[in-house]
Amino acid sequence: MSETRAIIPGTFDPVTSGHVDIIERTRSLYDEIVVAVALSPEKGGGTTFTLDERVRLLERATEKLSGVEIRPFDTLLVDFAREVGARVIVKGLRAVSDFEREFQMAQLNHGLEDDIETMFIMAIPDYAYLSSSAVKEIARHGGPVEGLVPEAVRTAVVERLHPGR
Ligand code: ADP
């Protein structure tokens, strides 16, 4: 497995500027990034955007970055990491509230596959409280989401959640 390839998993429903920041910063450390888009969210429930839509929005959001590939998956993350040849899983951490869940997942994954490591990158202050659900909540009520998501995502979110605007 490659030392130069990292995998960044998530639901990305939709991708936000916080996600793009983590992807860019990880890309500055690793030559190749696989952004792994989970079919369904960890926490359960449905998604606002289909898997295909989430993949396409991520492709547009990262089109200026070289060495970044967007791949859907619906298997165990460690199995998918192995399949794409990545030894490192990179996750973004926002507030302390992310920690408990991420710590648990990192331990479970380590138990499943001990040669794959999870590494964390801290959110920058501007994006520390930014989540896909916050963006959707703002858009649903007609609020401004400029800067919180890439431009292509802004259009898609407004069309989906606040049509006619
Ligand atoms: P969310 O937690 O917003 O529903 P995902 O499941 O798609 O999003 O998250 C994928 C990864 O991106 C997780 O590790 C999450 O902690 C991280 N992440 C999400 N939003 C941000 C942000 N604003 N800054 C840094 N990392 C983030």
mmCIF file of C-alpha atoms and ligand atoms in Angstrom:
data_model
loop_
_atom_site.group_PDB
_atom_site.id
_atom_site.type_symbol
_atom_site.label_atom_id
_atom_site.label_comp_id
_atom_site.label_asym_id
_atom_site.label_seq_id
_atom_site.Cartn_x
_atom_site.Cartn_y
_atom_site.Cartn_z
ATOM 1 C CA MET A 1 0.000 0.000 0.000
ATOM 2 C CA SER A 2 1.123 3.500 -0.783
ATOM 3 C CA GLU A 3 2.661 5.958 1.685
ATOM 4 C CA THR A 4 1.748 8.782 -0.621
ATOM 5 C CA ARG A 5 -1.963 8.188 -0.914
ATOM 6 C CA ALA A 6 -4.559 9.210 1.671
ATOM 7 C CA ILE A 7 -8.284 8.630 1.783
ATOM 8 C CA ILE A 8 -10.760 11.235 3.057
ATOM 9 C CA PRO A 9 -14.147 9.692 3.833
ATOM 10 C CA GLY A 10 -17.472 11.392 4.431
ATOM 11 C CA THR A 11 -21.058 11.780 3.330
ATOM 12 C CA PHE A 12 -20.527 15.207 1.760
ATOM 13 C CA ASP A 13 -24.246 16.025 1.634
ATOM 14 C CA PRO A 14 -23.199 18.460 0.176
ATOM 15 C CA VAL A 15 -19.469 19.275 0.219
ATOM 16 C CA THR A 16 -18.740 22.515 2.134
ATOM 17 C CA SER A 17 -15.815 24.952 2.157
ATOM 18 C CA GLY A 18 -14.695 23.180 5.374
ATOM 19 C CA HIS A 19 -14.408 19.875 3.512
ATOM 20 C CA VAL A 20 -12.543 21.544 0.613
ATOM 21 C CA ASP A 21 -10.095 23.088 3.110
ATOM 22 C CA ILE A 22 -9.354 19.643 4.614
ATOM 23 C CA ILE A 23 -8.934 18.151 1.103
ATOM 24 C CA GLU A 24 -6.494 20.941 0.089
ATOM 25 C CA ARG A 25 -4.461 20.693 3.282
ATOM 26 C CA THR A 26 -4.277 16.897 3.030
ATOM 27 C CA ARG A 27 -3.216 17.230 -0.616
ATOM 28 C CA SER A 28 -0.291 19.386 0.492
ATOM 29 C CA LEU A 29 0.911 16.418 2.579
ATOM 30 C CA TYR A 30 0.105 13.486 0.263
ATOM 31 C CA ASP A 31 0.561 13.152 -3.500
ATOM 32 C CA GLU A 32 -2.716 11.399 -4.150
ATOM 33 C CA ILE A 33 -6.038 11.816 -2.420
ATOM 34 C CA VAL A 34 -9.078 9.613 -2.751
ATOM 35 C CA VAL A 35 -12.194 11.351 -1.476
ATOM 36 C CA ALA A 36 -14.477 8.461 -0.510
ATOM 37 C CA VAL A 37 -18.161 9.310 -0.665
ATOM 38 C CA ALA A 38 -20.303 7.054 1.532
ATOM 39 C CA LEU A 39 -23.610 5.899 0.051
ATOM 40 C CA SER A 40 -25.397 6.568 3.342
ATOM 41 C CA PRO A 41 -24.526 8.665 6.405
ATOM 42 C CA GLU A 42 -22.915 7.052 9.451
ATOM 43 C CA LYS A 43 -25.622 8.505 11.637
ATOM 44 C CA GLY A 44 -28.345 6.867 9.541
ATOM 45 C CA GLY A 45 -31.220 8.608 7.797
ATOM 46 C CA GLY A 46 -31.396 9.727 4.192
ATOM 47 C CA THR A 47 -29.422 12.286 2.240
ATOM 48 C CA THR A 48 -30.572 15.469 0.498
ATOM 49 C CA PHE A 49 -28.401 14.790 -2.549
ATOM 50 C CA THR A 50 -28.054 11.412 -4.282
ATOM 51 C CA LEU A 51 -24.698 9.649 -4.274
ATOM 52 C CA ASP A 52 -24.182 10.683 -7.908
ATOM 53 C CA GLU A 53 -24.982 14.325 -7.153
ATOM 54 C CA ARG A 54 -22.634 14.357 -4.146
ATOM 55 C CA VAL A 55 -19.836 12.873 -6.263
ATOM 56 C CA ARG A 56 -20.415 15.414 -9.060
ATOM 57 C CA LEU A 57 -20.477 18.383 -6.677
ATOM 58 C CA LEU A 58 -17.202 17.198 -5.132
ATOM 59 C CA GLU A 59 -15.692 16.838 -8.622
ATOM 60 C CA ARG A 60 -16.607 20.414 -9.419
ATOM 61 C CA ALA A 61 -15.403 21.680 -6.038
ATOM 62 C CA THR A 62 -11.980 20.051 -6.522
ATOM 63 C CA GLU A 63 -11.561 20.481 -10.303
ATOM 64 C CA LYS A 64 -8.600 22.864 -9.864
ATOM 65 C CA LEU A 65 -6.717 20.415 -7.643
ATOM 66 C CA SER A 66 -4.489 17.787 -9.223
ATOM 67 C CA GLY A 67 -4.108 14.361 -7.651
ATOM 68 C CA VAL A 68 -7.607 14.265 -6.196
ATOM 69 C CA GLU A 69 -9.998 11.511 -7.180
ATOM 70 C CA ILE A 70 -13.625 11.236 -6.039
ATOM 71 C CA ARG A 71 -14.905 7.679 -5.487
ATOM 72 C CA PRO A 72 -18.244 6.433 -4.113
ATOM 73 C CA PHE A 73 -18.185 3.467 -1.713
ATOM 74 C CA ASP A 74 -20.609 1.271 0.171
ATOM 75 C CA THR A 75 -18.356 -1.150 2.050
ATOM 76 C CA LEU A 76 -16.331 -1.071 5.256
ATOM 77 C CA LEU A 77 -14.075 1.981 5.077
ATOM 78 C CA VAL A 78 -10.912 -0.011 5.898
ATOM 79 C CA ASP A 79 -11.738 -2.447 3.084
ATOM 80 C CA PHE A 80 -12.199 0.450 0.685
ATOM 81 C CA ALA A 81 -8.935 2.062 1.867
ATOM 82 C CA ARG A 82 -7.143 -1.207 1.187
ATOM 83 C CA GLU A 83 -8.839 -1.513 -2.227
ATOM 84 C CA VAL A 84 -7.564 1.923 -3.302
ATOM 85 C CA GLY A 85 -4.151 1.324 -1.722
ATOM 86 C CA ALA A 86 -4.290 3.979 1.010
ATOM 87 C CA ARG A 87 -2.739 3.422 4.462
ATOM 88 C CA VAL A 88 -3.940 6.697 5.899
ATOM 89 C CA ILE A 89 -7.493 7.841 6.603
ATOM 90 C CA VAL A 90 -7.716 11.625 7.113
ATOM 91 C CA LYS A 91 -10.605 13.230 8.977
ATOM 92 C CA GLY A 92 -11.355 16.847 9.788
ATOM 93 C CA LEU A 93 -12.058 17.713 13.428
ATOM 94 C CA ARG A 94 -14.189 20.699 14.299
ATOM 95 C CA ALA A 95 -15.265 21.147 17.905
ATOM 96 C CA VAL A 96 -14.812 18.780 20.839
ATOM 97 C CA SER A 97 -18.220 17.411 19.859
ATOM 98 C CA ASP A 98 -16.638 15.626 16.858
ATOM 99 C CA PHE A 99 -14.039 13.979 19.058
ATOM 100 C CA GLU A 100 -16.008 11.237 20.791
ATOM 101 C CA ARG A 101 -17.494 9.876 17.561
ATOM 102 C CA GLU A 102 -14.231 10.115 15.629
ATOM 103 C CA PHE A 103 -12.246 8.516 18.469
ATOM 104 C CA GLN A 104 -14.664 5.590 18.531
ATOM 105 C CA MET A 105 -14.507 5.137 14.742
ATOM 106 C CA ALA A 106 -10.721 5.378 14.653
ATOM 107 C CA GLN A 107 -10.485 2.681 17.335
ATOM 108 C CA LEU A 108 -12.961 0.408 15.587
ATOM 109 C CA ASN A 109 -11.143 0.810 12.284
ATOM 110 C CA HIS A 110 -7.795 0.194 13.945
ATOM 111 C CA GLY A 111 -9.219 -2.993 15.459
ATOM 112 C CA LEU A 112 -10.354 -4.133 12.005
ATOM 113 C CA GLU A 113 -7.153 -3.240 10.172
ATOM 114 C CA ASP A 114 -4.149 -2.286 12.286
ATOM 115 C CA ASP A 115 -1.902 -1.191 9.434
ATOM 116 C CA ILE A 116 -4.269 1.600 8.420
ATOM 117 C CA GLU A 117 -3.959 4.753 10.526
ATOM 118 C CA THR A 118 -6.493 7.537 11.062
ATOM 119 C CA MET A 119 -5.057 11.052 11.184
ATOM 120 C CA PHE A 120 -6.868 14.245 12.114
ATOM 121 C CA ILE A 121 -6.612 17.767 10.773
ATOM 122 C CA MET A 122 -8.126 20.557 12.854
ATOM 123 C CA ALA A 123 -10.734 22.786 11.237
ATOM 124 C CA ILE A 124 -9.659 26.386 10.748
ATOM 125 C CA PRO A 125 -11.599 28.817 13.006
ATOM 126 C CA ASP A 126 -13.628 30.165 10.046
ATOM 127 C CA TYR A 127 -15.065 26.712 9.400
ATOM 128 C CA ALA A 128 -15.100 25.281 12.914
ATOM 129 C CA TYR A 129 -18.890 25.469 13.143
ATOM 130 C CA LEU A 130 -19.622 24.761 9.499
ATOM 131 C CA SER A 131 -21.459 21.557 8.611
ATOM 132 C CA SER A 132 -23.476 20.314 5.667
ATOM 133 C CA SER A 133 -26.586 20.347 7.837
ATOM 134 C CA ALA A 134 -26.012 23.976 8.903
ATOM 135 C CA VAL A 135 -25.684 24.997 5.245
ATOM 136 C CA LYS A 136 -28.928 23.208 4.393
ATOM 137 C CA GLU A 137 -30.739 24.804 7.313
ATOM 138 C CA ILE A 138 -29.634 28.294 6.244
ATOM 139 C CA ALA A 139 -30.568 27.659 2.591
ATOM 140 C CA ARG A 140 -33.954 26.188 3.497
ATOM 141 C CA HIS A 141 -34.847 29.469 5.183
ATOM 142 C CA GLY A 142 -33.535 31.573 2.319
ATOM 143 C CA GLY A 143 -30.382 32.726 4.126
ATOM 144 C CA PRO A 144 -27.027 33.424 2.428
ATOM 145 C CA VAL A 145 -24.635 30.502 1.995
ATOM 146 C CA GLU A 146 -21.966 32.343 -0.039
ATOM 147 C CA GLY A 147 -18.497 31.403 1.156
ATOM 148 C CA LEU A 148 -19.777 28.451 3.178
ATOM 149 C CA VAL A 149 -19.857 26.208 0.116
ATOM 150 C CA PRO A 150 -18.163 26.283 -3.316
ATOM 151 C CA GLU A 151 -20.135 28.295 -5.899
ATOM 152 C CA ALA A 152 -21.416 25.223 -7.819
ATOM 153 C CA VAL A 153 -22.719 23.817 -4.564
ATOM 154 C CA ARG A 154 -24.406 27.092 -3.646
ATOM 155 C CA THR A 155 -26.518 26.957 -6.805
ATOM 156 C CA ALA A 156 -27.418 23.298 -6.272
ATOM 157 C CA VAL A 157 -28.346 23.820 -2.607
ATOM 158 C CA VAL A 158 -30.571 26.823 -3.332
ATOM 159 C CA GLU A 159 -32.281 24.995 -6.217
ATOM 160 C CA ARG A 160 -32.923 21.927 -4.074
ATOM 161 C CA LEU A 161 -33.932 23.576 -0.814
ATOM 162 C CA HIS A 162 -35.271 26.970 -1.701
ATOM 163 C CA PRO A 163 -36.538 26.665 -5.278
ATOM 164 C CA GLY A 164 -37.819 29.765 -7.006
ATOM 165 C CA ARG A 165 -35.223 32.024 -5.385
HETATM 166 P P1 ADP B 1 -20.693 16.256 8.365
HETATM 167 O O1 ADP B 1 -19.968 15.816 9.608
HETATM 168 O O2 ADP B 1 -20.681 17.742 8.140
HETATM 169 O O3 ADP B 1 -22.035 15.619 8.143
HETATM 170 P P2 ADP B 1 -19.255 14.452 6.651
HETATM 171 O O4 ADP B 1 -19.753 13.194 7.248
HETATM 172 O O5 ADP B 1 -19.365 14.577 5.183
HETATM 173 O O6 ADP B 1 -19.872 15.785 7.174
HETATM 174 O O7 ADP B 1 -17.780 14.728 7.136
HETATM 175 C C1 ADP B 1 -16.652 14.193 6.581
HETATM 176 C C2 ADP B 1 -15.455 14.642 7.392
HETATM 177 O O8 ADP B 1 -15.261 16.041 7.229
HETATM 178 C C3 ADP B 1 -15.572 14.412 8.891
HETATM 179 O O9 ADP B 1 -14.290 13.999 9.351
HETATM 180 C C4 ADP B 1 -15.906 15.766 9.442
HETATM 181 O O10 ADP B 1 -15.456 15.918 10.778
HETATM 182 C C5 ADP B 1 -15.118 16.645 8.488
HETATM 183 N N1 ADP B 1 -15.663 18.000 8.404
HETATM 184 C C6 ADP B 1 -16.925 18.354 8.155
HETATM 185 N N2 ADP B 1 -17.063 19.699 8.159
HETATM 186 C C7 ADP B 1 -15.837 20.200 8.418
HETATM 187 C C8 ADP B 1 -15.332 21.521 8.595
HETATM 188 N N3 ADP B 1 -16.136 22.590 8.522
HETATM 189 N N4 ADP B 1 -14.014 21.680 8.848
HETATM 190 C C9 ADP B 1 -13.220 20.586 8.969
HETATM 191 N N5 ADP B 1 -13.635 19.323 8.836
HETATM 192 C C10 ADP B 1 -14.924 19.122 8.576
#
